[in-house]
Amino acid sequence: MKINLFINDYVPVYQRKLNQTNTLKNISLELVKKIYRPEHTYVLRGEPTEHPKFRELLDIFTEKNYILMTEASKLSSLIGYQGEIPYISFSYDGFQNDQIRGNRNLTNNLIQALNYFAQKPTQLRIEYIISPHNYDWFNVDLQIIKKFMALYPKMKQPATFIYYNIMIQ
């Protein structure tokens, strides 16, 4: 069974910096240990690299049965982990990535992480998010993603998600 596990209460809000309006609430290591079962696969969401005990958190998954979903906001945590990370899926909004996500240097972090993990047995993937914020850039983004695929041939085919925020009035 695949289980989505939100490590922090972080969901990207476009045009806003991480922690701009509130502080992150983190899942406790005790709770993760309590619910962990080696026969399941866990999808770690909610920007896990921002968890204050990121390394200890990953060490709980003794069977390496997880997929780490990240926008690479805290590159030092990701690259600094001494254990093996089996699978990383990077959230990416294309050419407008940094502007859309609050003018943070996420594209540079993504490239650094891809370079680092390309030399490791880690399975890599980019999940491209199509939204009203980058729709006009779709053709450019497609070329960028093709270039990523050429530079990192071990990477899995990109996943694509459509994000559309509907305001209810």
PDB file of C-alpha atoms in Angstrom:
ATOM      1  CA  MET A   1       0.000   0.000   0.000  1.00  0.00           C
ATOM      2  CA  LYS A   2       1.202   3.566  -0.734  1.00  0.00           C
ATOM      3  CA  ILE A   3       0.625   5.975   2.115  1.00  0.00           C
ATOM      4  CA  ASN A   4       0.864   9.763   1.765  1.00  0.00           C
ATOM      5  CA  LEU A   5       2.569  11.166   4.832  1.00  0.00           C
ATOM      6  CA  PHE A   6       2.623  14.935   5.259  1.00  0.00           C
ATOM      7  CA  ILE A   7       5.795  15.694   7.203  1.00  0.00           C
ATOM      8  CA  ASN A   8       4.981  19.398   7.631  1.00  0.00           C
ATOM      9  CA  ASP A   9       1.798  21.362   7.143  1.00  0.00           C
ATOM     10  CA  TYR A  10       3.382  23.053   4.123  1.00  0.00           C
ATOM     11  CA  VAL A  11       1.466  23.379   0.883  1.00  0.00           C
ATOM     12  CA  PRO A  12       2.892  25.769  -1.702  1.00  0.00           C
ATOM     13  CA  VAL A  13       0.958  28.983  -1.997  1.00  0.00           C
ATOM     14  CA  TYR A  14       2.100  30.678  -5.147  1.00  0.00           C
ATOM     15  CA  GLN A  15       3.658  34.119  -4.898  1.00  0.00           C
ATOM     16  CA  ARG A  16       4.380  33.612  -1.187  1.00  0.00           C
ATOM     17  CA  LYS A  17       7.652  32.728   0.478  1.00  0.00           C
ATOM     18  CA  LEU A  18       7.921  29.667   2.701  1.00  0.00           C
ATOM     19  CA  ASN A  19       6.829  30.527   6.254  1.00  0.00           C
ATOM     20  CA  GLN A  20       5.747  34.014   5.222  1.00  0.00           C
ATOM     21  CA  THR A  21       2.525  33.969   7.208  1.00  0.00           C
ATOM     22  CA  ASN A  22       2.951  31.207   9.762  1.00  0.00           C
ATOM     23  CA  THR A  23       5.378  28.679  11.162  1.00  0.00           C
ATOM     24  CA  LEU A  24       5.481  25.094  10.010  1.00  0.00           C
ATOM     25  CA  LYS A  25       3.971  22.428  12.184  1.00  0.00           C
ATOM     26  CA  ASN A  26       5.961  19.208  11.948  1.00  0.00           C
ATOM     27  CA  ILE A  27       4.917  15.613  12.378  1.00  0.00           C
ATOM     28  CA  SER A  28       6.540  14.070  15.442  1.00  0.00           C
ATOM     29  CA  LEU A  29       9.154  11.355  15.012  1.00  0.00           C
ATOM     30  CA  GLU A  30       7.276   9.313  17.604  1.00  0.00           C
ATOM     31  CA  LEU A  31       4.143   9.304  15.451  1.00  0.00           C
ATOM     32  CA  VAL A  32       6.098   8.286  12.341  1.00  0.00           C
ATOM     33  CA  LYS A  33       7.722   5.424  14.271  1.00  0.00           C
ATOM     34  CA  LYS A  34       4.311   4.342  15.523  1.00  0.00           C
ATOM     35  CA  ILE A  35       2.684   4.172  12.083  1.00  0.00           C
ATOM     36  CA  TYR A  36       5.709   2.860  10.132  1.00  0.00           C
ATOM     37  CA  ARG A  37       5.281  -0.602   8.636  1.00  0.00           C
ATOM     38  CA  PRO A  38       8.063  -2.005   6.421  1.00  0.00           C
ATOM     39  CA  GLU A  39       5.587  -3.613   4.007  1.00  0.00           C
ATOM     40  CA  HIS A  40       4.163  -0.227   2.915  1.00  0.00           C
ATOM     41  CA  THR A  41       5.581   2.500   0.664  1.00  0.00           C
ATOM     42  CA  TYR A  42       5.440   6.029   2.017  1.00  0.00           C
ATOM     43  CA  VAL A  43       5.197   9.208  -0.052  1.00  0.00           C
ATOM     44  CA  LEU A  44       6.782  11.930   2.087  1.00  0.00           C
ATOM     45  CA  ARG A  45       5.092  15.253   1.291  1.00  0.00           C
ATOM     46  CA  GLY A  46       4.809  18.726   2.811  1.00  0.00           C
ATOM     47  CA  GLU A  47       8.418  19.717   2.034  1.00  0.00           C
ATOM     48  CA  PRO A  48      10.137  17.111   4.241  1.00  0.00           C
ATOM     49  CA  THR A  49      13.547  18.822   4.010  1.00  0.00           C
ATOM     50  CA  GLU A  50      12.144  21.597   6.225  1.00  0.00           C
ATOM     51  CA  HIS A  51      11.570  19.182   9.135  1.00  0.00           C
ATOM     52  CA  PRO A  52      13.979  20.112  11.970  1.00  0.00           C
ATOM     53  CA  LYS A  53      14.932  16.439  12.392  1.00  0.00           C
ATOM     54  CA  PHE A  54      15.034  15.542   8.695  1.00  0.00           C
ATOM     55  CA  ARG A  55      17.916  13.064   9.003  1.00  0.00           C
ATOM     56  CA  GLU A  56      16.388  11.244  11.952  1.00  0.00           C
ATOM     57  CA  LEU A  57      13.073  11.164  10.110  1.00  0.00           C
ATOM     58  CA  LEU A  58      14.554   9.393   7.065  1.00  0.00           C
ATOM     59  CA  ASP A  59      16.403   6.930   9.310  1.00  0.00           C
ATOM     60  CA  ILE A  60      13.030   5.643  10.565  1.00  0.00           C
ATOM     61  CA  PHE A  61      12.388   4.127   7.122  1.00  0.00           C
ATOM     62  CA  THR A  62      14.753   1.196   7.601  1.00  0.00           C
ATOM     63  CA  GLU A  63      13.569  -0.570   4.442  1.00  0.00           C
ATOM     64  CA  LYS A  64      14.138   2.544   2.289  1.00  0.00           C
ATOM     65  CA  ASN A  65      10.493   2.257   1.225  1.00  0.00           C
ATOM     66  CA  TYR A  66       9.697   5.898   0.575  1.00  0.00           C
ATOM     67  CA  ILE A  67       9.445   8.511  -2.138  1.00  0.00           C
ATOM     68  CA  LEU A  68      10.673  11.947  -1.093  1.00  0.00           C
ATOM     69  CA  MET A  69       8.650  14.777  -2.671  1.00  0.00           C
ATOM     70  CA  THR A  70      10.463  18.119  -2.537  1.00  0.00           C
ATOM     71  CA  GLU A  71      10.913  21.480  -4.191  1.00  0.00           C
ATOM     72  CA  ALA A  72      14.535  21.395  -2.912  1.00  0.00           C
ATOM     73  CA  SER A  73      13.985  24.392  -0.652  1.00  0.00           C
ATOM     74  CA  LYS A  74      16.527  23.204   1.913  1.00  0.00           C
ATOM     75  CA  LEU A  75      19.291  21.785  -0.266  1.00  0.00           C
ATOM     76  CA  SER A  76      21.739  21.393   2.635  1.00  0.00           C
ATOM     77  CA  SER A  77      19.409  18.903   4.356  1.00  0.00           C
ATOM     78  CA  LEU A  78      18.904  16.928   1.185  1.00  0.00           C
ATOM     79  CA  ILE A  79      22.564  16.677   0.185  1.00  0.00           C
ATOM     80  CA  GLY A  80      23.776  16.470   3.787  1.00  0.00           C
ATOM     81  CA  TYR A  81      21.897  13.251   4.514  1.00  0.00           C
ATOM     82  CA  GLN A  82      24.473  10.466   4.873  1.00  0.00           C
ATOM     83  CA  GLY A  83      22.100   7.577   4.243  1.00  0.00           C
ATOM     84  CA  GLU A  84      20.680   6.405   0.940  1.00  0.00           C
ATOM     85  CA  ILE A  85      17.591   8.150  -0.413  1.00  0.00           C
ATOM     86  CA  PRO A  86      15.870   5.676  -2.747  1.00  0.00           C
ATOM     87  CA  TYR A  87      13.609   8.010  -4.748  1.00  0.00           C
ATOM     88  CA  ILE A  88      13.248  11.778  -5.050  1.00  0.00           C
ATOM     89  CA  SER A  89      10.536  13.553  -7.004  1.00  0.00           C
ATOM     90  CA  PHE A  90      11.232  17.265  -7.481  1.00  0.00           C
ATOM     91  CA  SER A  91       8.303  19.693  -7.812  1.00  0.00           C
ATOM     92  CA  TYR A  92       9.065  22.163 -10.591  1.00  0.00           C
ATOM     93  CA  ASP A  93       7.026  24.964 -12.125  1.00  0.00           C
ATOM     94  CA  GLY A  94       9.235  25.476 -15.167  1.00  0.00           C
ATOM     95  CA  PHE A  95      10.920  28.650 -16.353  1.00  0.00           C
ATOM     96  CA  GLN A  96       8.941  30.799 -13.905  1.00  0.00           C
ATOM     97  CA  ASN A  97       9.667  28.436 -10.967  1.00  0.00           C
ATOM     98  CA  ASP A  98      11.507  30.895  -8.724  1.00  0.00           C
ATOM     99  CA  GLN A  99       9.139  33.788  -9.337  1.00  0.00           C
ATOM    100  CA  ILE A 100       6.027  31.629  -8.869  1.00  0.00           C
ATOM    101  CA  ARG A 101       7.302  30.202  -5.586  1.00  0.00           C
ATOM    102  CA  GLY A 102       8.208  33.485  -3.924  1.00  0.00           C
ATOM    103  CA  ASN A 103      11.511  34.433  -5.584  1.00  0.00           C
ATOM    104  CA  ARG A 104      13.513  31.740  -3.883  1.00  0.00           C
ATOM    105  CA  ASN A 105      16.489  30.137  -5.620  1.00  0.00           C
ATOM    106  CA  LEU A 106      14.754  26.793  -6.159  1.00  0.00           C
ATOM    107  CA  THR A 107      15.812  26.228  -9.773  1.00  0.00           C
ATOM    108  CA  ASN A 108      19.473  26.474  -8.822  1.00  0.00           C
ATOM    109  CA  ASN A 109      18.838  24.090  -5.902  1.00  0.00           C
ATOM    110  CA  LEU A 110      17.118  21.657  -8.272  1.00  0.00           C
ATOM    111  CA  ILE A 111      20.090  21.654 -10.649  1.00  0.00           C
ATOM    112  CA  GLN A 112      22.561  21.184  -7.783  1.00  0.00           C
ATOM    113  CA  ALA A 113      20.497  18.314  -6.374  1.00  0.00           C
ATOM    114  CA  LEU A 114      20.206  16.631  -9.791  1.00  0.00           C
ATOM    115  CA  ASN A 115      23.979  16.890 -10.261  1.00  0.00           C
ATOM    116  CA  TYR A 116      24.624  15.460  -6.808  1.00  0.00           C
ATOM    117  CA  PHE A 117      22.124  12.589  -6.965  1.00  0.00           C
ATOM    118  CA  ALA A 118      22.966  11.673 -10.571  1.00  0.00           C
ATOM    119  CA  GLN A 119      26.090  10.008  -9.108  1.00  0.00           C
ATOM    120  CA  LYS A 120      24.040   8.042  -6.569  1.00  0.00           C
ATOM    121  CA  PRO A 121      21.677   5.067  -6.932  1.00  0.00           C
ATOM    122  CA  THR A 122      18.745   7.398  -6.131  1.00  0.00           C
ATOM    123  CA  GLN A 123      15.841   7.260  -8.601  1.00  0.00           C
ATOM    124  CA  LEU A 124      15.035  10.804  -9.774  1.00  0.00           C
ATOM    125  CA  ARG A 125      11.950  12.379 -11.295  1.00  0.00           C
ATOM    126  CA  ILE A 126      10.661  15.874 -11.975  1.00  0.00           C
ATOM    127  CA  GLU A 127       6.992  16.544 -11.461  1.00  0.00           C
ATOM    128  CA  TYR A 128       6.018  19.497 -13.588  1.00  0.00           C
ATOM    129  CA  ILE A 129       3.079  21.466 -12.280  1.00  0.00           C
ATOM    130  CA  ILE A 130       0.910  23.229 -14.829  1.00  0.00           C
ATOM    131  CA  SER A 131      -0.938  26.155 -13.308  1.00  0.00           C
ATOM    132  CA  PRO A 132      -2.467  29.470 -14.315  1.00  0.00           C
ATOM    133  CA  HIS A 133       0.882  30.998 -13.243  1.00  0.00           C
ATOM    134  CA  ASN A 134       2.959  29.216 -15.884  1.00  0.00           C
ATOM    135  CA  TYR A 135       0.510  28.130 -18.567  1.00  0.00           C
ATOM    136  CA  ASP A 136       1.811  30.712 -21.063  1.00  0.00           C
ATOM    137  CA  TRP A 137       5.310  29.267 -20.646  1.00  0.00           C
ATOM    138  CA  PHE A 138       4.314  25.670 -21.374  1.00  0.00           C
ATOM    139  CA  ASN A 139       6.236  25.348 -24.674  1.00  0.00           C
ATOM    140  CA  VAL A 140       9.394  26.827 -23.131  1.00  0.00           C
ATOM    141  CA  ASP A 141       9.015  24.587 -20.085  1.00  0.00           C
ATOM    142  CA  LEU A 142       8.648  21.532 -22.295  1.00  0.00           C
ATOM    143  CA  GLN A 143      12.025  22.324 -23.877  1.00  0.00           C
ATOM    144  CA  ILE A 144      13.628  22.808 -20.444  1.00  0.00           C
ATOM    145  CA  ILE A 145      12.292  19.464 -19.216  1.00  0.00           C
ATOM    146  CA  LYS A 146      13.539  17.742 -22.390  1.00  0.00           C
ATOM    147  CA  LYS A 147      16.964  19.235 -21.679  1.00  0.00           C
ATOM    148  CA  PHE A 148      16.843  17.897 -18.112  1.00  0.00           C
ATOM    149  CA  MET A 149      16.008  14.451 -19.504  1.00  0.00           C
ATOM    150  CA  ALA A 150      18.972  14.630 -21.893  1.00  0.00           C
ATOM    151  CA  LEU A 151      21.363  15.768 -19.149  1.00  0.00           C
ATOM    152  CA  TYR A 152      20.155  13.149 -16.647  1.00  0.00           C
ATOM    153  CA  PRO A 153      19.369  10.025 -18.702  1.00  0.00           C
ATOM    154  CA  LYS A 154      18.718   7.859 -15.608  1.00  0.00           C
ATOM    155  CA  MET A 155      15.833  10.126 -14.601  1.00  0.00           C
ATOM    156  CA  LYS A 156      12.335   8.701 -14.904  1.00  0.00           C
ATOM    157  CA  GLN A 157       9.885  10.314 -17.300  1.00  0.00           C
ATOM    158  CA  PRO A 158       8.459  13.493 -15.779  1.00  0.00           C
ATOM    159  CA  ALA A 159       5.112  13.419 -14.078  1.00  0.00           C
ATOM    160  CA  THR A 160       2.715  16.251 -14.876  1.00  0.00           C
ATOM    161  CA  PHE A 161       0.136  17.713 -12.537  1.00  0.00           C
ATOM    162  CA  ILE A 162      -2.453  20.357 -13.132  1.00  0.00           C
ATOM    163  CA  TYR A 163      -2.903  22.806 -10.291  1.00  0.00           C
ATOM    164  CA  TYR A 164      -5.903  25.063 -10.456  1.00  0.00           C
ATOM    165  CA  ASN A 165      -7.041  27.027  -7.445  1.00  0.00           C
ATOM    166  CA  ILE A 166     -10.769  27.737  -7.659  1.00  0.00           C
ATOM    167  CA  MET A 167     -11.983  30.631  -5.559  1.00  0.00           C
ATOM    168  CA  ILE A 168     -15.463  30.116  -4.145  1.00  0.00           C
ATOM    169  CA  GLN A 169     -17.403  33.323  -3.678  1.00  0.00           C
TER     170      GLN A 169
END
